[in-house]
Structure formats: C-alpha cells, structure tokens
PDB file of C-alpha atoms in Angstrom:
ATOM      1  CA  UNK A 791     -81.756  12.420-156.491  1.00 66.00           C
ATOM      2  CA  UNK A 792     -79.800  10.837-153.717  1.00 72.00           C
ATOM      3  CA  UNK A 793     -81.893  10.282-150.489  1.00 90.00           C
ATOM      4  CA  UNK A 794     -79.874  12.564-147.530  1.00 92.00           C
ATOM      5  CA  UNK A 795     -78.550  10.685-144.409  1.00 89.00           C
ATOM      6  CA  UNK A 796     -79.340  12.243-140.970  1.00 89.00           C
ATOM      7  CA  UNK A 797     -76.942  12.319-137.715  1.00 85.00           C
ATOM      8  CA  UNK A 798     -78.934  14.197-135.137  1.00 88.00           C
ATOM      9  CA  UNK A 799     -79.081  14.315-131.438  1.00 86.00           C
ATOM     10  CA  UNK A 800     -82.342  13.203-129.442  1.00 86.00           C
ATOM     11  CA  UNK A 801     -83.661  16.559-129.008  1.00 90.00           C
ATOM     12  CA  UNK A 802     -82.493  17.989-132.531  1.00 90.00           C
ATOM     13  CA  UNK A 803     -84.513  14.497-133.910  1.00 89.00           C
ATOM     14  CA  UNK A 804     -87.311  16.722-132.753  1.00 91.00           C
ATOM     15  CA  UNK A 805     -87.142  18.699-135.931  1.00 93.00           C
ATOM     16  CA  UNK A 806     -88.065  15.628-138.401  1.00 94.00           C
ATOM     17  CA  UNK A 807     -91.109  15.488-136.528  1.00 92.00           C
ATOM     18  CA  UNK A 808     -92.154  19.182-136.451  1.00 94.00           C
ATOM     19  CA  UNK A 809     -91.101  19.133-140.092  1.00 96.00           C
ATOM     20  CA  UNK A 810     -93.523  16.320-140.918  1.00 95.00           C
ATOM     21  CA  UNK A 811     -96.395  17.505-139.294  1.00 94.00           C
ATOM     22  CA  UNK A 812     -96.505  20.675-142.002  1.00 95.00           C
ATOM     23  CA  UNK A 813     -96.336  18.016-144.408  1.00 95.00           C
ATOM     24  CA  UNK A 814     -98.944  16.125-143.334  1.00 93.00           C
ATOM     25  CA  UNK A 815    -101.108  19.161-143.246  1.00 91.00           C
ATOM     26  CA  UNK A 816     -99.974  20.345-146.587  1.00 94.00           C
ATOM     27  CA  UNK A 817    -101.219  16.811-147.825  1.00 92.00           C
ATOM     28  CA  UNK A 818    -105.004  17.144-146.451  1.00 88.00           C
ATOM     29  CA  UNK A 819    -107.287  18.664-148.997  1.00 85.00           C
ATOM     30  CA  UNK A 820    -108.260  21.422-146.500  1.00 80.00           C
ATOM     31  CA  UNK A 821    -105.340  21.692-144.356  1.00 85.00           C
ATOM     32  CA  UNK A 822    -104.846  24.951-142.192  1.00 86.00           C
ATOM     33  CA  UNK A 823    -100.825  25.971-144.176  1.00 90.00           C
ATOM     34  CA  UNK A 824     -99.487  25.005-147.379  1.00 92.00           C
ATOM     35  CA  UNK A 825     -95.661  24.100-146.930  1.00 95.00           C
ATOM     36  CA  UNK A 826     -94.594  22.649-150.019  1.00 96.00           C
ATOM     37  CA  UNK A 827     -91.029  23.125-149.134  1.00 96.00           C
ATOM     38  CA  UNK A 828     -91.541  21.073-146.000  1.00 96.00           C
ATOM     39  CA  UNK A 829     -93.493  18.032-148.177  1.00 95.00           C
ATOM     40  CA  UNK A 830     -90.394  18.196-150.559  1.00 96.00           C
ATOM     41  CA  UNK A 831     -87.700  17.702-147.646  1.00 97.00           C
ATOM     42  CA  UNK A 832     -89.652  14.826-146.317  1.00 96.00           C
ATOM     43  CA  UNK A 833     -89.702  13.249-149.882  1.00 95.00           C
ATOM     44  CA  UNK A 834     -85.380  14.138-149.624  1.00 95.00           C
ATOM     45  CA  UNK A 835     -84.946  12.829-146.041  1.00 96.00           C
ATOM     46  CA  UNK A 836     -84.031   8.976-145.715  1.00 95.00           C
ATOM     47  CA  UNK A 837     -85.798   8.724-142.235  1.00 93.00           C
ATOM     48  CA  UNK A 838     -88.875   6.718-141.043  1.00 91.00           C
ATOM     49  CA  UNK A 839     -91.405   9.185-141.192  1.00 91.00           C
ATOM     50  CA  UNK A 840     -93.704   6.394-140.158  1.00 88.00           C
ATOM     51  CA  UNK A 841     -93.311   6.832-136.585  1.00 86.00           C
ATOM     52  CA  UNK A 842     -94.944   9.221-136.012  1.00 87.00           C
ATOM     53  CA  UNK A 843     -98.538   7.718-137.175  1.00 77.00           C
ATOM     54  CA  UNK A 844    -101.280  10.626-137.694  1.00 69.00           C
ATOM     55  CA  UNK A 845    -100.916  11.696-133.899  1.00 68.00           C
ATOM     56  CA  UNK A 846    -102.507  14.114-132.871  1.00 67.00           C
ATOM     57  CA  UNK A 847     -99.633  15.798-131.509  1.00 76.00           C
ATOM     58  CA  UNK A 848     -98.660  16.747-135.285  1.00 84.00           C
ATOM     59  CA  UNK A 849    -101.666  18.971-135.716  1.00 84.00           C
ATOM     60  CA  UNK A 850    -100.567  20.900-132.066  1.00 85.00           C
ATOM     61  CA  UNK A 851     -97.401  21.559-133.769  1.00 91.00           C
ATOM     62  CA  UNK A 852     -99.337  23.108-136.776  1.00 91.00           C
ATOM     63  CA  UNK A 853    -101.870  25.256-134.447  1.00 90.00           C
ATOM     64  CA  UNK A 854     -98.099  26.563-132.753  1.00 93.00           C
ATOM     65  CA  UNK A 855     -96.955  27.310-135.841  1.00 95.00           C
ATOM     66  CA  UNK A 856     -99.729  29.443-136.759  1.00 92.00           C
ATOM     67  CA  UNK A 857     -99.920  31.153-133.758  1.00 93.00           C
ATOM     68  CA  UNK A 858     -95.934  32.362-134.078  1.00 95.00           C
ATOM     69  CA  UNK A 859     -96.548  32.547-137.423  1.00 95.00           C
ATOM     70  CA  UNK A 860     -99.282  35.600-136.343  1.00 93.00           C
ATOM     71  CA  UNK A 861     -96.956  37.396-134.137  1.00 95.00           C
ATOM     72  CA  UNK A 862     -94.058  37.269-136.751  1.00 97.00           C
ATOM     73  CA  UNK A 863     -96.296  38.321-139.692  1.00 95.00           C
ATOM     74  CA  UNK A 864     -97.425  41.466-137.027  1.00 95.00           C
ATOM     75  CA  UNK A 865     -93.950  42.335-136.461  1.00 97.00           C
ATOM     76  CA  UNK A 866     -92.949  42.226-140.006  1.00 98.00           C
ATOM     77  CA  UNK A 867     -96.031  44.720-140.987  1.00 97.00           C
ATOM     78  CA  UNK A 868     -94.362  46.736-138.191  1.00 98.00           C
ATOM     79  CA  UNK A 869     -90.869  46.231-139.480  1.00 98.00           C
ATOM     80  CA  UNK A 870     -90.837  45.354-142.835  1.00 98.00           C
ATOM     81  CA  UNK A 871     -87.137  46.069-142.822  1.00 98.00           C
ATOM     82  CA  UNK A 872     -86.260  44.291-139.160  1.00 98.00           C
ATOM     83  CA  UNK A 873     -84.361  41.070-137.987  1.00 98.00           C
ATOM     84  CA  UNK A 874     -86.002  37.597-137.387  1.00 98.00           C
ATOM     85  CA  UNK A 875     -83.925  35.247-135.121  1.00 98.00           C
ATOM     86  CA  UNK A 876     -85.305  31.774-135.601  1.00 98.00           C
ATOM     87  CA  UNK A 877     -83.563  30.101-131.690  1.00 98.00           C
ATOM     88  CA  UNK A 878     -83.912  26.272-132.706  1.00 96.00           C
ATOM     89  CA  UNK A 879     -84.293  26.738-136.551  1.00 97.00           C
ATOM     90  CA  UNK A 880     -84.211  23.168-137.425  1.00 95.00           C
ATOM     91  CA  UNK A 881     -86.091  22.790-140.880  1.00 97.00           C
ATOM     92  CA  UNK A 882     -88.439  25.377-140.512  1.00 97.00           C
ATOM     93  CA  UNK A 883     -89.662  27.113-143.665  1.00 97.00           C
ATOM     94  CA  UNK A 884     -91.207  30.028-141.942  1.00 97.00           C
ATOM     95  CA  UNK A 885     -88.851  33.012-143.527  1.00 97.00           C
ATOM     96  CA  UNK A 886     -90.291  31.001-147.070  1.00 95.00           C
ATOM     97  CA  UNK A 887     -94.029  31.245-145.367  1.00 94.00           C
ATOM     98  CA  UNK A 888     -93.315  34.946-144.435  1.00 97.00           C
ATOM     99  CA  UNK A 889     -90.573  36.749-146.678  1.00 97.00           C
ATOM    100  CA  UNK A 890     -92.274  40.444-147.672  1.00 97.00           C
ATOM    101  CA  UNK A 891     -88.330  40.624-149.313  1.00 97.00           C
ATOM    102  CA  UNK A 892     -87.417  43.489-147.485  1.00 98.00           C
ATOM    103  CA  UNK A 893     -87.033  41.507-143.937  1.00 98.00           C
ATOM    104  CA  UNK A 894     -83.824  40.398-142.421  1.00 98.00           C
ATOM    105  CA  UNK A 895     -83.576  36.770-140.797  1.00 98.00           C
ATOM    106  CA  UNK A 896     -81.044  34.428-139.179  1.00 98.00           C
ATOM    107  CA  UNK A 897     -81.967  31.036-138.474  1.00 98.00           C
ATOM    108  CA  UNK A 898     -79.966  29.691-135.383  1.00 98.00           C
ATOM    109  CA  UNK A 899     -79.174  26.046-134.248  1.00 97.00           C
ATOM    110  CA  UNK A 900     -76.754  23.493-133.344  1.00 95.00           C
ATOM    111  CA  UNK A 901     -74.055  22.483-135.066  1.00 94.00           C
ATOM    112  CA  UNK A 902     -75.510  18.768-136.680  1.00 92.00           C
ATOM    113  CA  UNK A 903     -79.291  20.646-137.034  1.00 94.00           C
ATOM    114  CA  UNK A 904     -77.987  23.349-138.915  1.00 96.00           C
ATOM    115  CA  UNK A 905     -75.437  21.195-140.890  1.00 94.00           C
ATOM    116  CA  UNK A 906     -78.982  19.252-142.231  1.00 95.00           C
ATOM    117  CA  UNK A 907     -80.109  22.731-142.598  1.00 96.00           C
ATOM    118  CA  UNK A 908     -77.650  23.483-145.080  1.00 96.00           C
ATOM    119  CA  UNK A 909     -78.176  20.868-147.688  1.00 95.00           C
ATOM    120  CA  UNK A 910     -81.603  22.550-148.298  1.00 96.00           C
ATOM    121  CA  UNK A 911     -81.336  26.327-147.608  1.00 96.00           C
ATOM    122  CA  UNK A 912     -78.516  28.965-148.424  1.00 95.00           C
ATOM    123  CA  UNK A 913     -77.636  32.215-146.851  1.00 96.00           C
ATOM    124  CA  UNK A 914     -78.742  35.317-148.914  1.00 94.00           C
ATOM    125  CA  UNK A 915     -77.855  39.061-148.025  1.00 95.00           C
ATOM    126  CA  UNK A 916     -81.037  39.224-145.811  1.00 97.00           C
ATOM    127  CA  UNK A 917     -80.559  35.954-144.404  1.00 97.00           C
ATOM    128  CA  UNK A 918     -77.681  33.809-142.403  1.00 98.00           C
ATOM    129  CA  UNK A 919     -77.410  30.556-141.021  1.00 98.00           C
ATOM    130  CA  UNK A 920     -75.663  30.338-137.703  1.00 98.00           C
ATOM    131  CA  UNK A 921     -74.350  26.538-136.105  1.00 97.00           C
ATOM    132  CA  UNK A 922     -74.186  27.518-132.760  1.00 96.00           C
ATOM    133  CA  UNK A 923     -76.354  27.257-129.116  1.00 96.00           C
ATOM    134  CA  UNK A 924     -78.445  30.011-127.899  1.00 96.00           C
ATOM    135  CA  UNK A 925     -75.751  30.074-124.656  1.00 96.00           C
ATOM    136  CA  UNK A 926     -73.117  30.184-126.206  1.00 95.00           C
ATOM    137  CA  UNK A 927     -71.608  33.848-127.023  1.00 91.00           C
ATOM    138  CA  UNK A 928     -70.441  34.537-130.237  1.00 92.00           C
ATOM    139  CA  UNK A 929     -73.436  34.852-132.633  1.00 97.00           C
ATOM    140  CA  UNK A 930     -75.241  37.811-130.751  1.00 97.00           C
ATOM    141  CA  UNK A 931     -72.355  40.028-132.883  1.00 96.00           C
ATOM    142  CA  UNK A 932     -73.298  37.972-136.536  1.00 96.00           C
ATOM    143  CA  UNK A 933     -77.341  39.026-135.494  1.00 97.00           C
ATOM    144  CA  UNK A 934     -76.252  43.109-134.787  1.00 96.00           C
ATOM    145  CA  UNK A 935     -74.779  43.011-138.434  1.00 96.00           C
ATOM    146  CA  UNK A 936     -78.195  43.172-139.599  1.00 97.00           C
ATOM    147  CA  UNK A 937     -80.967  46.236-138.613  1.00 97.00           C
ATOM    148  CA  UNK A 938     -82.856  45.931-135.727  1.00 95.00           C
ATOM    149  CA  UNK A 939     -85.356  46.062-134.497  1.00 97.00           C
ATOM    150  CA  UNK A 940     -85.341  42.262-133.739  1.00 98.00           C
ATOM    151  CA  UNK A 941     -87.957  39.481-132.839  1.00 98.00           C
ATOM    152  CA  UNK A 942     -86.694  36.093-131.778  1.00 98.00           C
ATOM    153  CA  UNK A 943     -88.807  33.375-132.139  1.00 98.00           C
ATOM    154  CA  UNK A 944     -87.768  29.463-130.030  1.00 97.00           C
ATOM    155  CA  UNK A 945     -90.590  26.832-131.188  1.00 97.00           C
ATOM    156  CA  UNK A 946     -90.195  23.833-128.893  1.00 94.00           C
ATOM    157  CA  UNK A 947     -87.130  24.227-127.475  1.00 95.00           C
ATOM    158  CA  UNK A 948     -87.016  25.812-124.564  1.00 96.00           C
ATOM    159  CA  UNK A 949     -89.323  23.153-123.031  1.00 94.00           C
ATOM    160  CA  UNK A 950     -86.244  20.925-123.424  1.00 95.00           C
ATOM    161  CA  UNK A 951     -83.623  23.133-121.445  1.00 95.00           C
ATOM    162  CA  UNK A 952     -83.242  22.514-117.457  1.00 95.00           C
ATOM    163  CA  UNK A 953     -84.787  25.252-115.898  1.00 94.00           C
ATOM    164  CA  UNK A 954     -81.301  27.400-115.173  1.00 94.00           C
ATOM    165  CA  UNK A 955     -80.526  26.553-118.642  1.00 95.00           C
ATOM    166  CA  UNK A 956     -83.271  28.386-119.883  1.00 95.00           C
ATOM    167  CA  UNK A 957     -83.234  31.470-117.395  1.00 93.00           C
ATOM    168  CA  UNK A 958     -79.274  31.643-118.857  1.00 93.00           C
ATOM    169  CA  UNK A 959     -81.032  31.792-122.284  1.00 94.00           C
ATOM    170  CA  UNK A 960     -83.428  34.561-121.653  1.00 94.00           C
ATOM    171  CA  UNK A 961     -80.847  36.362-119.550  1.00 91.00           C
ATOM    172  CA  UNK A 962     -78.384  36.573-122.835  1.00 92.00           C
ATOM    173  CA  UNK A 963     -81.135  37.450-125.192  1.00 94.00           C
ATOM    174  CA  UNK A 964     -82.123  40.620-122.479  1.00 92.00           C
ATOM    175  CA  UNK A 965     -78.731  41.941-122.056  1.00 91.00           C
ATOM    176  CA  UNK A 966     -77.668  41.240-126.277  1.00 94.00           C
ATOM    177  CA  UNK A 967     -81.624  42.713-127.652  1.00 95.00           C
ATOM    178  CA  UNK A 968     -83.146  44.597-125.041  1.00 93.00           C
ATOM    179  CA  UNK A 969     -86.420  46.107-126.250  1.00 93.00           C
ATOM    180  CA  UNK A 970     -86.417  42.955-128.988  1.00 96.00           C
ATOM    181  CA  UNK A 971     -89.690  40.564-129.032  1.00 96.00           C
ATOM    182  CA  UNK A 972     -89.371  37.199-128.033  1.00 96.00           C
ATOM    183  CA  UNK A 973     -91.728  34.134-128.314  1.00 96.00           C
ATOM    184  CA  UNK A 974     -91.500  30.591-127.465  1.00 96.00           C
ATOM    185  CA  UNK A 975     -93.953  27.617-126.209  1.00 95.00           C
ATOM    186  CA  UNK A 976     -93.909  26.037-122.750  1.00 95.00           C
ATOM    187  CA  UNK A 977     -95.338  23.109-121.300  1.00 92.00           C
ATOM    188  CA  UNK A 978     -97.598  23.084-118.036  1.00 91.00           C
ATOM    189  CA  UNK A 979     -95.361  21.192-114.750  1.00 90.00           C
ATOM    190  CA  UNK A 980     -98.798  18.246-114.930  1.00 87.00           C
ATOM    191  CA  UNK A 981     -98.001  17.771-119.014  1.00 85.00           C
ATOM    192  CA  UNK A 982     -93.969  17.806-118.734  1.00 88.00           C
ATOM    193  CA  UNK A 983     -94.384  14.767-115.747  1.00 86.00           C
ATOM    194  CA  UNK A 984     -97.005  12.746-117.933  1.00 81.00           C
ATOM    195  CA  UNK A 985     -95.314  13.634-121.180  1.00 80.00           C
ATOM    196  CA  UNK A 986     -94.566   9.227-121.791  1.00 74.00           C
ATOM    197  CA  UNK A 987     -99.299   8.631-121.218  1.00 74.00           C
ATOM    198  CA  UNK A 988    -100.004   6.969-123.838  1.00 70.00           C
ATOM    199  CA  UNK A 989    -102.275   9.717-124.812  1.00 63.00           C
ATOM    200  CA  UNK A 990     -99.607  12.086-126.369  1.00 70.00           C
ATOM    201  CA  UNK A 991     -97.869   9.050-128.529  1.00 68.00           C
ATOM    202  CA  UNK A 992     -94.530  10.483-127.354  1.00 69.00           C
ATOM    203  CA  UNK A 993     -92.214   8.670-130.504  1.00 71.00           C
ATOM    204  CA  UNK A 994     -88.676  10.356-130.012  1.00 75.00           C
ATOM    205  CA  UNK A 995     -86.402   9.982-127.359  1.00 71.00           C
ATOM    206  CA  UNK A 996     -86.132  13.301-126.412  1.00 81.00           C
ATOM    207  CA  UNK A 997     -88.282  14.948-123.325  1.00 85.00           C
ATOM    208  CA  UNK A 998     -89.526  17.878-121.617  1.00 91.00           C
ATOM    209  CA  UNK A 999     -87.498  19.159-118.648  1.00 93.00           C
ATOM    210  CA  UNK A1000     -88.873  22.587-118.378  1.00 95.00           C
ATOM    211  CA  UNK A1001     -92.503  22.626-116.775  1.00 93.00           C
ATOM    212  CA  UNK A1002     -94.075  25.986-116.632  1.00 93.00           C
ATOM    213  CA  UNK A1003     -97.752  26.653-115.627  1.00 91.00           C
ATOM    214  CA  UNK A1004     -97.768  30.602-116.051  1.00 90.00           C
ATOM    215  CA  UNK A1005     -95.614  31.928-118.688  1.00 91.00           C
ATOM    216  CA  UNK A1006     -96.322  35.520-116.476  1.00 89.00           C
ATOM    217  CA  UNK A1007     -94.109  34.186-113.893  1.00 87.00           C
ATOM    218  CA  UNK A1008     -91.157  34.529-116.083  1.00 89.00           C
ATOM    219  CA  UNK A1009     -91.411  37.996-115.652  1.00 82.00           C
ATOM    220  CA  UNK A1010     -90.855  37.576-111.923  1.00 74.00           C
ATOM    221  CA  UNK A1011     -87.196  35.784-112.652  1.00 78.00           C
ATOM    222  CA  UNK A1012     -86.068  39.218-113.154  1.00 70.00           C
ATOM    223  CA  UNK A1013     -84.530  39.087-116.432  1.00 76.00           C
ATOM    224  CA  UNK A1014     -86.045  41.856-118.040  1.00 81.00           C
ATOM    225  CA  UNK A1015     -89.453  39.997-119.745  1.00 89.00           C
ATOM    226  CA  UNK A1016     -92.296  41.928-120.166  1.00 91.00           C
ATOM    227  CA  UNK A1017     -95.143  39.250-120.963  1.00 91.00           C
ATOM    228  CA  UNK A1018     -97.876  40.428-123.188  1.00 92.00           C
ATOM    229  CA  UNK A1019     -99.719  37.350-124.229  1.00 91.00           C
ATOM    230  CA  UNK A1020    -100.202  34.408-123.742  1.00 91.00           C
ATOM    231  CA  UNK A1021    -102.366  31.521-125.813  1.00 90.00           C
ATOM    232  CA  UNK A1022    -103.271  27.930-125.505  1.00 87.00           C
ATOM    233  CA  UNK A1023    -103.390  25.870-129.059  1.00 83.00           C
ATOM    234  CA  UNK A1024    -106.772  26.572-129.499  1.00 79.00           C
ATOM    235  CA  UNK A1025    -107.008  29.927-129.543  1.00 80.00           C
ATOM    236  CA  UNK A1026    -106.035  30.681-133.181  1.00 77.00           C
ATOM    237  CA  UNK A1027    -106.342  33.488-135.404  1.00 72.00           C
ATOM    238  CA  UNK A1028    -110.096  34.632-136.189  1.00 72.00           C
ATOM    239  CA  UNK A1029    -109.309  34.129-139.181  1.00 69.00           C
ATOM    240  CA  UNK A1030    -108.655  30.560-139.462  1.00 69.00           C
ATOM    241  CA  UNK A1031    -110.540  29.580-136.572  1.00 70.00           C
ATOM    242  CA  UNK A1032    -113.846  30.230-138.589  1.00 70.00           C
ATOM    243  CA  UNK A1033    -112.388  28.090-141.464  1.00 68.00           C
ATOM    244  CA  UNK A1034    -111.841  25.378-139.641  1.00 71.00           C
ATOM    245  CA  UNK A1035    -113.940  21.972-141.166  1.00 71.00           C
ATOM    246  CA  UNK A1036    -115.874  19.901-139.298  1.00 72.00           C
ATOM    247  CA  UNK A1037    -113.531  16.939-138.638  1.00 72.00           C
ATOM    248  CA  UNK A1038    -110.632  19.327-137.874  1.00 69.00           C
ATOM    249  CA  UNK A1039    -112.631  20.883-134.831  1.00 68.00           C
ATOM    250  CA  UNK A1040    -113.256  17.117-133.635  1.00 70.00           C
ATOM    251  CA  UNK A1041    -109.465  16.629-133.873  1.00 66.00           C
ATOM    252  CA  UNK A1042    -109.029  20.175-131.845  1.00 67.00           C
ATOM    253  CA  UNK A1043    -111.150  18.243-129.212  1.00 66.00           C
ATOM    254  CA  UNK A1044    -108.720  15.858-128.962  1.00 66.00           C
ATOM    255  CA  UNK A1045    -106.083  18.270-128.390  1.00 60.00           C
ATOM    256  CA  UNK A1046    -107.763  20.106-125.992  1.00 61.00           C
ATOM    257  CA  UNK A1047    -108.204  16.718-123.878  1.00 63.00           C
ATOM    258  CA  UNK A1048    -104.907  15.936-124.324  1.00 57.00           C
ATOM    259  CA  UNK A1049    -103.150  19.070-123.024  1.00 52.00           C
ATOM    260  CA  UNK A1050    -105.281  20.600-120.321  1.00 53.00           C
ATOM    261  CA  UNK A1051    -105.643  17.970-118.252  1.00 49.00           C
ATOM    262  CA  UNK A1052    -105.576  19.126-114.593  1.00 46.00           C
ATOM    263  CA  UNK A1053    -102.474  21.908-115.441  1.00 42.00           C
ATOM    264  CA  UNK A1054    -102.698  25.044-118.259  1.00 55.00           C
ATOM    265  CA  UNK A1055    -101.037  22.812-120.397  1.00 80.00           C
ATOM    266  CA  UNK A1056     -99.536  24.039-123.634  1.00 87.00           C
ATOM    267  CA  UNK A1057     -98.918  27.341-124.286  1.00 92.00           C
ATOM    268  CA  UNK A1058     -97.631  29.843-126.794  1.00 94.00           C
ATOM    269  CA  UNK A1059     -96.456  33.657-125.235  1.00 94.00           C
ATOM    270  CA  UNK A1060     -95.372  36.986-126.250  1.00 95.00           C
ATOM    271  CA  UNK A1061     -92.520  38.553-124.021  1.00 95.00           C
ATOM    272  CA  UNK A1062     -90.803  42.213-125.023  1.00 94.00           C
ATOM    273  CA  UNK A1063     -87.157  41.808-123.652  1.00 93.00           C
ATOM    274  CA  UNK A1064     -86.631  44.619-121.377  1.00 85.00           C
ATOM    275  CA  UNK A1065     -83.183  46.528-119.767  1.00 72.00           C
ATOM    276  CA  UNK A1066     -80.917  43.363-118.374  1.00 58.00           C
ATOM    277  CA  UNK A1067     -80.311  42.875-114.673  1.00 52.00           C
ATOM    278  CA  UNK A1068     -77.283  40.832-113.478  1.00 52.00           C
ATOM    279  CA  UNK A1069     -78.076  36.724-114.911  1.00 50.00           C
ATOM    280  CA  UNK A1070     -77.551  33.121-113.028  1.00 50.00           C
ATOM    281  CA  UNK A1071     -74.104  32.394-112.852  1.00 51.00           C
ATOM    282  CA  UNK A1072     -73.692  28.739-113.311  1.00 51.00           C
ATOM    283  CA  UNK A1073     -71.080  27.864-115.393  1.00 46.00           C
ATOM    284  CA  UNK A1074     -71.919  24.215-115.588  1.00 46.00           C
ATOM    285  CA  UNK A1075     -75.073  25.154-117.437  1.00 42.00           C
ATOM    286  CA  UNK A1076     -73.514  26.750-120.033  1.00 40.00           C
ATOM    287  CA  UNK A1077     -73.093  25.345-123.538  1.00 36.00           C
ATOM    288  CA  UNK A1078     -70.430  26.173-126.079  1.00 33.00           C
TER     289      UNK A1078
END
C-alpha cells in the first residue's frame, strides 16, 4: 500500500507528533492505552517519525490524553446519546477509543489537517468531519444537526492561539453551546517562555503563544466559563495511577521536573460554558 504524502502547516505538524506518541505507547509491553489505529497510521504516513526520539514529552501527551479521555468517557455515561466536538481533531482516534455506538461526534480542524484526516476516517450517521477553524462561523449549524447535549474537547491547541484569539474562541463556543462542557490544556506563562530549554526537546516548528498559570482566571474574562477542574499530568485516574510500573513512575519524574519548574506548568481543565456576554471584537483576529 502506497505510503501517504503530508502538506501541513507548522502548528497542524503538531498532530504527527501527538499521533506518534500513542504509538509509541501502544508499542511498550505495558503501556498505559492501546491505539492500534494510531500504530497503523504511523506505519501509512511517509514522515520522519524519528524526530521525535523517545522524549519525554510523548508520554505527557499520553497522560493528557487519558485525562480527556476520563472526562469524555464521564460525559458519555451521562449522555450516551450526546454530541462530541473534537476542536483540533487532527488524527485522533479517541471516538474509536470511546464509541458506546449510540454517541454522536464531529471531529473539527483545518482545512489541510482534516484533508489527512480523510484518507483514514469516514463520516458515519453519528459522526462528521468538518475542514474548518474554530473562529470561523459556519460549522456551529453542521454541530446543532446532531442532539445535544454537547462536550467539546481542544487537546493542544489552544496553547497555540494569541491570547485574543483564544478569548474569540471561547466566546463563540459560549454564545453557539451554552450549558455544553468544554476541555482543553494550557501551558503555565514560565513553560510557554522556556518552551525552546533543551529539556522539553521541542522538534517542530510550531510554539506556544498562549501562557496561562490559572485556568480559574478564564472565568474572570467574562465569557460565560464555569471552571470545575483543573489537573496537572500527574494526577491521573485512580485507576491507572496504581498500575503504573516501576520505570513508568521514574519517567513521570521526569515530567514532573520538566513542567513545574517555577510556574503551574501544564495543565488539563474542565469548564461548563455558561449564558454568553457580548465577545472581543477584533476583526483582525479572526480566521476564516
């Protein structure tokens, strides 16, 4: 089978890596998910994997991924009939991880991410793929043709927006889903300024430009966020955290070095979108 070319932009390039990390941890003989989809789109994708090395940045994109994984899975027990929205869907395999086959989903992305998306995943009635940014305005409509409620989920991507970029974003999702979940990751102000220290082996071109210490400042933008948790990498699920081996809780060490140094670091946060209030206007922010 013909190896498949990829045309990305620097931050959509983020994807291959977030992709290979699952990979990499579906390859370890006690590794915390099995993704076999993921390990067979690396094996498809004609792309230097190699760059990224064994990092261990790749295993804090697996602990992130667990802990939205969590919150979806809760929502879906809640819902077993809602609507996902996957805000930077990139390769992600989670509605594979997840499906119960009752839930709705719509995986959401730019036009060249979700173009690579394509030669790998098809829309079903449950699920759709929409090419398009979070700003722009046209796919809220596509989302309310499925049943609510809805949960969006944005793994590492809003760390990438300019600040008024991403109070635009949250200020669409609150007026389009109020009373919808939302989660996404940000990155401490100390972390997005040292993001190129050789200790986080940064390897795409791409970079933070969103620093946020205290996700529960959000809510003070006034644009309707309710925050109800918040978690660095390390606090998993019970579950997993007590099956955890040896030489991954040396690695977690690592991590923990890595990303709390003098800041909160990385973290992962629950918001419930709440009633809108008027949003930023900045037209040059906007993205179509």
């Amino acid at each position: 089978m013909a190896q498949i070319q990829v045309q990305l932009g620097d931050v959509q390039e983020t994807l291959l890596a977030t992709l290979y990390a699952r990979a990499v941890e579906t390859g370890k003989k006690r590794g915390l998910l099995r993704d076999e989809t993921a390990a067979r789109m690396v094996a498809r994708i004609d792309y230097d994997f190699t760059r990224f090395g064994r990092s261990p940045m790749l295993l804090g994109s697996v602990l992130r991924t667990l802990i939205l994984d969590e919150w979806v899975r809760e929502f879906i027990d809640a819902h077993p009939g809602g609507t996902v929205i996957e805000i930077g869907a990139g390769l992600n395999t989670r509605f594979e991880r997840l499906d119960n086959g009752r839930v709705h989903w719509v995986d959401l992305d730019l036009p060249d991410a979700m173009a690579l998306r394509r030669r790998f995943f098809t829309e079903c009635d449950r699920r759709k793929l929409l090419g398009a940014s979070v700003l722009a305005e046209d796919w809220p409509d596509a989302v309310r043709e499925l049943p609510g409620p809805y949960f969006f989920v944005a793994e590492g991507v809003l760390l990438y927006f300019p600040p008024a970029q991403v109070r635009l974003a949250l200020a669409g999702l609150s007026r389009h889903f109020p009373g919808a979940g939302l989660a996404f990751d940000t990155a401490g102000r100390w972390l997005v300024d040292n993001q190129d220290a050789p200790v986080f082996e940064k390897t795409v071109a791409a970079s933070f430009r969103w620093g946020c210490d205290d996700p529960a400042e959000i809510a003070g933008w006034g644009l309707g966020l309710a925050h109800r948790e918040s978690r660095t990498l390390l606090q998993l699920p019970k579950r997993l955290a007590r099956s955890l081996p040896p030489q991954t809780r040396a690695t977690l060490g690592v991590v923990r070095a890595a990303l709390r140094s003098r800041a909160r670091g990385y973290q992962v946060s629950l918001f419930d979108l709440e009633p809108h209030v008027p949003e930023p206007t900045s037209p040059g922010d906007r993205i179509t």
